[in-house]
Coordinates of C-alpha atoms in Angstrom, one line a residue:
X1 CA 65.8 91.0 6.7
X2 CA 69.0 91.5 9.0
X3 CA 71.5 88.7 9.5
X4 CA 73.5 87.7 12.7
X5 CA 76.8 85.6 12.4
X6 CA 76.6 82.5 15.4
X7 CA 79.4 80.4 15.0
X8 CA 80.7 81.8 11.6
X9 CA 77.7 81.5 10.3
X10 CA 75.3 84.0 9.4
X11 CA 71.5 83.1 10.7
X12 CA 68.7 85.6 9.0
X13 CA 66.7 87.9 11.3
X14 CA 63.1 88.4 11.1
X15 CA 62.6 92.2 11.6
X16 CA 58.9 92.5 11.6
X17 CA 57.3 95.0 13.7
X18 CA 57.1 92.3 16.3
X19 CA 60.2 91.4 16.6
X20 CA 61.9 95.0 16.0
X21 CA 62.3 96.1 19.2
X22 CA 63.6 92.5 21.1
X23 CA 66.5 93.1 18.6
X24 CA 67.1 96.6 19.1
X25 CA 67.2 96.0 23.1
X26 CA 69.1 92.4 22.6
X27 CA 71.9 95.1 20.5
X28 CA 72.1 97.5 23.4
X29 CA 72.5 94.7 26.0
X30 CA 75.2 93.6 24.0
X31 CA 76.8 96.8 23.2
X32 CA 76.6 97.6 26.7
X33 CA 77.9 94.4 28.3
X34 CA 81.1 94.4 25.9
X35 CA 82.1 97.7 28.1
X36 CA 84.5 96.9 30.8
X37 CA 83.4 96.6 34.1
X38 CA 79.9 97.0 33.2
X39 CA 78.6 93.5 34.1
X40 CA 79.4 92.0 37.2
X41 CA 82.0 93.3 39.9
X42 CA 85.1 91.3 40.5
X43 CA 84.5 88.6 43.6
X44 CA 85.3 91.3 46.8
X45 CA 84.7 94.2 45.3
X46 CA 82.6 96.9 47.1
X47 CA 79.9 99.0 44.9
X48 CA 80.6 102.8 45.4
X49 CA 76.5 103.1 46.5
X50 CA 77.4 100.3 48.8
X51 CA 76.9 100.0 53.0
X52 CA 79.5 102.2 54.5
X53 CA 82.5 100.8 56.5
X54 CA 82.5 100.6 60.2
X55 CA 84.8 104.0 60.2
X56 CA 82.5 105.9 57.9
X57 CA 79.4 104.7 59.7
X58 CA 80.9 106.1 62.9
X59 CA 82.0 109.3 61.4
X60 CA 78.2 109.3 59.9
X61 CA 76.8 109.0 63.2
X62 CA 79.1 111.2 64.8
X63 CA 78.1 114.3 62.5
X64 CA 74.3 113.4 63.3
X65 CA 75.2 113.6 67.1
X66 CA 76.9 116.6 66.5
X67 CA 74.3 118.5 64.4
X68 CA 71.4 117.7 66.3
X69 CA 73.1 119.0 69.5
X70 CA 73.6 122.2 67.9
X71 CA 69.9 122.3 66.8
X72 CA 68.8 121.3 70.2
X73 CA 70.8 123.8 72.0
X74 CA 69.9 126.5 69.4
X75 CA 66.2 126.0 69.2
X76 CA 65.2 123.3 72.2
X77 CA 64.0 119.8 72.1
X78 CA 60.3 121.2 70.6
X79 CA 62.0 123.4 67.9
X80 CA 64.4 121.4 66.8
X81 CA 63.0 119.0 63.6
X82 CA 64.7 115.7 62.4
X83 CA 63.8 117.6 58.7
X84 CA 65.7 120.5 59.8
X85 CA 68.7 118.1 61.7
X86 CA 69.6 116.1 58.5
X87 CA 69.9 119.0 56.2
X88 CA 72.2 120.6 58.2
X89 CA 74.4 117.5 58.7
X90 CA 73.8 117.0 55.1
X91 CA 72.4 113.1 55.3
X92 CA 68.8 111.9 54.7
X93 CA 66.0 111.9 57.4
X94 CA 66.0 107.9 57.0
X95 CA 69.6 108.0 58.2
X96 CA 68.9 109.3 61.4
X97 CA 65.9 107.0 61.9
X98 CA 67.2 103.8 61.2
X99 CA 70.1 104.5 63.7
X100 CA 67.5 106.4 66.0
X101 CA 63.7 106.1 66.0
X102 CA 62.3 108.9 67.3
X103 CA 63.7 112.6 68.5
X104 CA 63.8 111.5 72.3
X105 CA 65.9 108.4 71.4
X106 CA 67.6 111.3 69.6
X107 CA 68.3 113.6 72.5
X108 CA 69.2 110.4 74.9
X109 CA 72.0 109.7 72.5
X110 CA 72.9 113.3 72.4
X111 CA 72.7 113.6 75.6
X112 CA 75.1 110.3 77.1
X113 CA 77.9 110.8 74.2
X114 CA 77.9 114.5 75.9
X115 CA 78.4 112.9 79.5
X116 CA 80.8 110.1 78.1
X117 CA 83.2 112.7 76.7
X118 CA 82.8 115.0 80.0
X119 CA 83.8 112.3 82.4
X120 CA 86.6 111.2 80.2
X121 CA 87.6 114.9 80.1
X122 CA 87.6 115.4 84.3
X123 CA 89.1 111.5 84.7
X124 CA 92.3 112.2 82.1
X125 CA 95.6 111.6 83.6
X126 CA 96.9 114.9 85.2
X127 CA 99.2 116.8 83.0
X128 CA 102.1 117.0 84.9
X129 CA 103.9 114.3 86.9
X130 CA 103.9 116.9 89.9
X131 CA 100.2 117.0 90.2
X132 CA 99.7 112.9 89.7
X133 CA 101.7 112.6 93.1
X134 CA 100.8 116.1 95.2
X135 CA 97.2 115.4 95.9
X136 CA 97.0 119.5 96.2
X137 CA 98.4 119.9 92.7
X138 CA 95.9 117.2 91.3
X139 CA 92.8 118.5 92.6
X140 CA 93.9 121.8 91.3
X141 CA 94.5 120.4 88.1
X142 CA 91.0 118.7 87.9
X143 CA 89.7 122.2 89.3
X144 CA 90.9 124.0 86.0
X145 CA 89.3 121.3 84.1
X146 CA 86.3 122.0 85.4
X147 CA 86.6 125.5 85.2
X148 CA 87.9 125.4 81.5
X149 CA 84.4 123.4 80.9
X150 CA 82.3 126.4 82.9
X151 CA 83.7 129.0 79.8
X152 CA 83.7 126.8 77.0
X153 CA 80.7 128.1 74.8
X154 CA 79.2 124.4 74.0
X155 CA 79.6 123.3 77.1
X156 CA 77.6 126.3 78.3
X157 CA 75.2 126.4 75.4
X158 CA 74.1 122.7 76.3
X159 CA 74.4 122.8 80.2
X160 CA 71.9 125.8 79.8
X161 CA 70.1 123.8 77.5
X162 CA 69.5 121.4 80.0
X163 CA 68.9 123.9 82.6
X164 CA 66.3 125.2 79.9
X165 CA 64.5 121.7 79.6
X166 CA 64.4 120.9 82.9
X167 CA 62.4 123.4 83.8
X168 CA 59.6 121.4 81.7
X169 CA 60.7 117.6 81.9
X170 CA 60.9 115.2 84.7
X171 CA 63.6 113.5 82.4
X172 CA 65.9 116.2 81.6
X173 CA 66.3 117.5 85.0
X174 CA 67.7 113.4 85.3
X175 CA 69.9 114.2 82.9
X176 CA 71.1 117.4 84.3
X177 CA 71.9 116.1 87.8
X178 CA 73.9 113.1 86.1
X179 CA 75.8 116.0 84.4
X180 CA 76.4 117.5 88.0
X181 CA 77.3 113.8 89.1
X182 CA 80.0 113.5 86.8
X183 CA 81.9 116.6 86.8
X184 CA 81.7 116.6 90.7
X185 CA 82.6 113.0 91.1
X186 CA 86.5 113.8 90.1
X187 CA 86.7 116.9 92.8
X188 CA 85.2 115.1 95.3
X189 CA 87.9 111.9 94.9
X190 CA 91.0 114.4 94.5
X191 CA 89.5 116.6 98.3
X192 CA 89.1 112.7 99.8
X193 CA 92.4 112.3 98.8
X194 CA 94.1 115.3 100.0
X195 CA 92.2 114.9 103.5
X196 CA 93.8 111.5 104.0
X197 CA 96.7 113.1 103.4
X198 CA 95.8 116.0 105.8
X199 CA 96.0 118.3 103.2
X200 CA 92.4 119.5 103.4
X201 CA 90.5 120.1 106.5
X202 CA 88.0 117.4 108.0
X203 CA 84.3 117.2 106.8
X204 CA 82.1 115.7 104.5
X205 CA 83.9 115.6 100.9
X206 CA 80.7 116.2 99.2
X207 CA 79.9 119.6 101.1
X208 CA 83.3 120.7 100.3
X209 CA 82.9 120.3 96.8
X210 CA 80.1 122.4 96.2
X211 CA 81.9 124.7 98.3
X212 CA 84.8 124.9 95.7
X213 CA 82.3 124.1 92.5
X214 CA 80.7 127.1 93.7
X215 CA 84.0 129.4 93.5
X216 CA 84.9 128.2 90.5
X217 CA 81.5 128.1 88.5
X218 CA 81.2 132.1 90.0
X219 CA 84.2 133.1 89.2
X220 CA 83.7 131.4 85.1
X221 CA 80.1 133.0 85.2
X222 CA 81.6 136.7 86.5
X223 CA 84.2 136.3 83.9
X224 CA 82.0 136.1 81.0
X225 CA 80.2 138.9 82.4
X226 CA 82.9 141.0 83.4
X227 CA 84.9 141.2 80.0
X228 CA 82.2 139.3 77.7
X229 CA 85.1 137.1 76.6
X230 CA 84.7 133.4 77.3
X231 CA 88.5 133.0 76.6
X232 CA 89.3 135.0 80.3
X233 CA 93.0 134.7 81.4
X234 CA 93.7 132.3 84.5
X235 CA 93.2 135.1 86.9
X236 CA 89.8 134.6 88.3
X237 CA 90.7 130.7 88.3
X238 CA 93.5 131.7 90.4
X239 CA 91.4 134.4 92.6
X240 CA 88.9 131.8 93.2
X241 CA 91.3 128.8 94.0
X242 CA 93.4 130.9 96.7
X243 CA 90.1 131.5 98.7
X244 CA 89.5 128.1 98.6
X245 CA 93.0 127.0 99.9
X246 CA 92.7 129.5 102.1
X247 CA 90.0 128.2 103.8
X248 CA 90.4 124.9 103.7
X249 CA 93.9 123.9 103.0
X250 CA 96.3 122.4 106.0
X251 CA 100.5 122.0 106.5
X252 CA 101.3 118.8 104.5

């Protein structure tokens, strides 16, 4: 027989075998409740396994972005698995499928936050004030972007990827000519500017830009070639950009 004090008062225990183990589970509770903080959390306070904030959710989603475009780029859209994609960015598999369902859904994400961050790139503000008023100096500026992109491994790595993919899916060779829409889209406003200020001969904007996105994506692909250093100096920009003005540059 055992006895509890309630009140003051002591009240006998039974401890038959029956009984024995509600008390000895009742004592733990108890032992374990009197430890601060071990009951319930104070009114607005987060659990540390809670849901993650809106920044850590981003950053979350960001690393899964960013993993499974390397794994795509490294092995394709067949040999890359989700199994494979959340180890690497260290998160579970159910992580990547509640925010996307299936690998295509996946890809598409991959994909448009790829394009996004491209166009933003090619639209930025010119860096110098000389270039935001000379329409020469602007397209040239936009020019450099575009080359910087042509020798910038991950750009390549996923531009071939899609090049790679398109070969096989009516879907990716969309996605590669939105790619070609934005980073031509910039060029072709800065030569549509220069010709209304009859900087740049007369003719059909578009033609002219694959004229020049031809110079400068040959001269970035020679480059690489040539000294099998993607970080070349500015001289086959340079060499490529006087033929251009060359041949299509006027008195202004």
């Amino acid at each position: 027989m055992r006895a509890a004090r309630a009140g003051g008062a002591s009240v006998p225990l039974r401890t038959d075998k029956s009984t024995e183990p509600c008390i000895l589970i009742a004592d733990a509770v108890r032992q374990f409740s009197a430890k601060p903080g071990a009951t319930e959390l104070k009114s607005g306070q987060r659990r540390g396994a809670g849901r993650p904030t809106r920044e850590e959710a981003a950053a979350i989603n960001d690393r899964v972005l960013e993993g499974a475009r390397n794994a795509f780029c490294r092995q394709g859209i067949s040999g890359a698995s989700m199994d494979e994609i959340a180890t690497a960015v260290g998160v579970t598999k159910h992580t990547i499928y509640r925010r996307y369902p299936s690998k295509a859904a996946l890809l598409e994400a991959v994909v448009e936050r790829d394009l996004s961050r491209f166009e933003a790139e090619m639209r930025s503000v010119p860096s110098t004030d000389t270039a935001a008023e000379d329409p020469i100096l602007a397209l040239k500026e936009v020019a450099r972007r575009f080359f910087q992109s042509c020798i910038t491994p991950e750009d390549v790595a996923f531009v071939s990827f899609l090049h790679a993919e398109g070969a096989f899916s009516d879907d990716m060779r969309r996605k590669l000519g939105e790619w070609g829409k934005v980073a031509n889209a910039p060029l072709r406003e800065r030569i549509e500017q220069a010709q209304a200020a009859g900087c740049i001969r007369p003719g059909d904007p578009a033609k002219i830009c694959e004229v020049l996105v031809d110079l400068i994506d040959g001269g970035a692909r020679r480059s690489d070639l040539a000294t099998g250093d993607v970080h070349v100096s500015n001289e086959r920009f340079e060499e490529r950009w006087e033929i251009f003005a060359r041949a299509m540059f006027l008195p202004c």
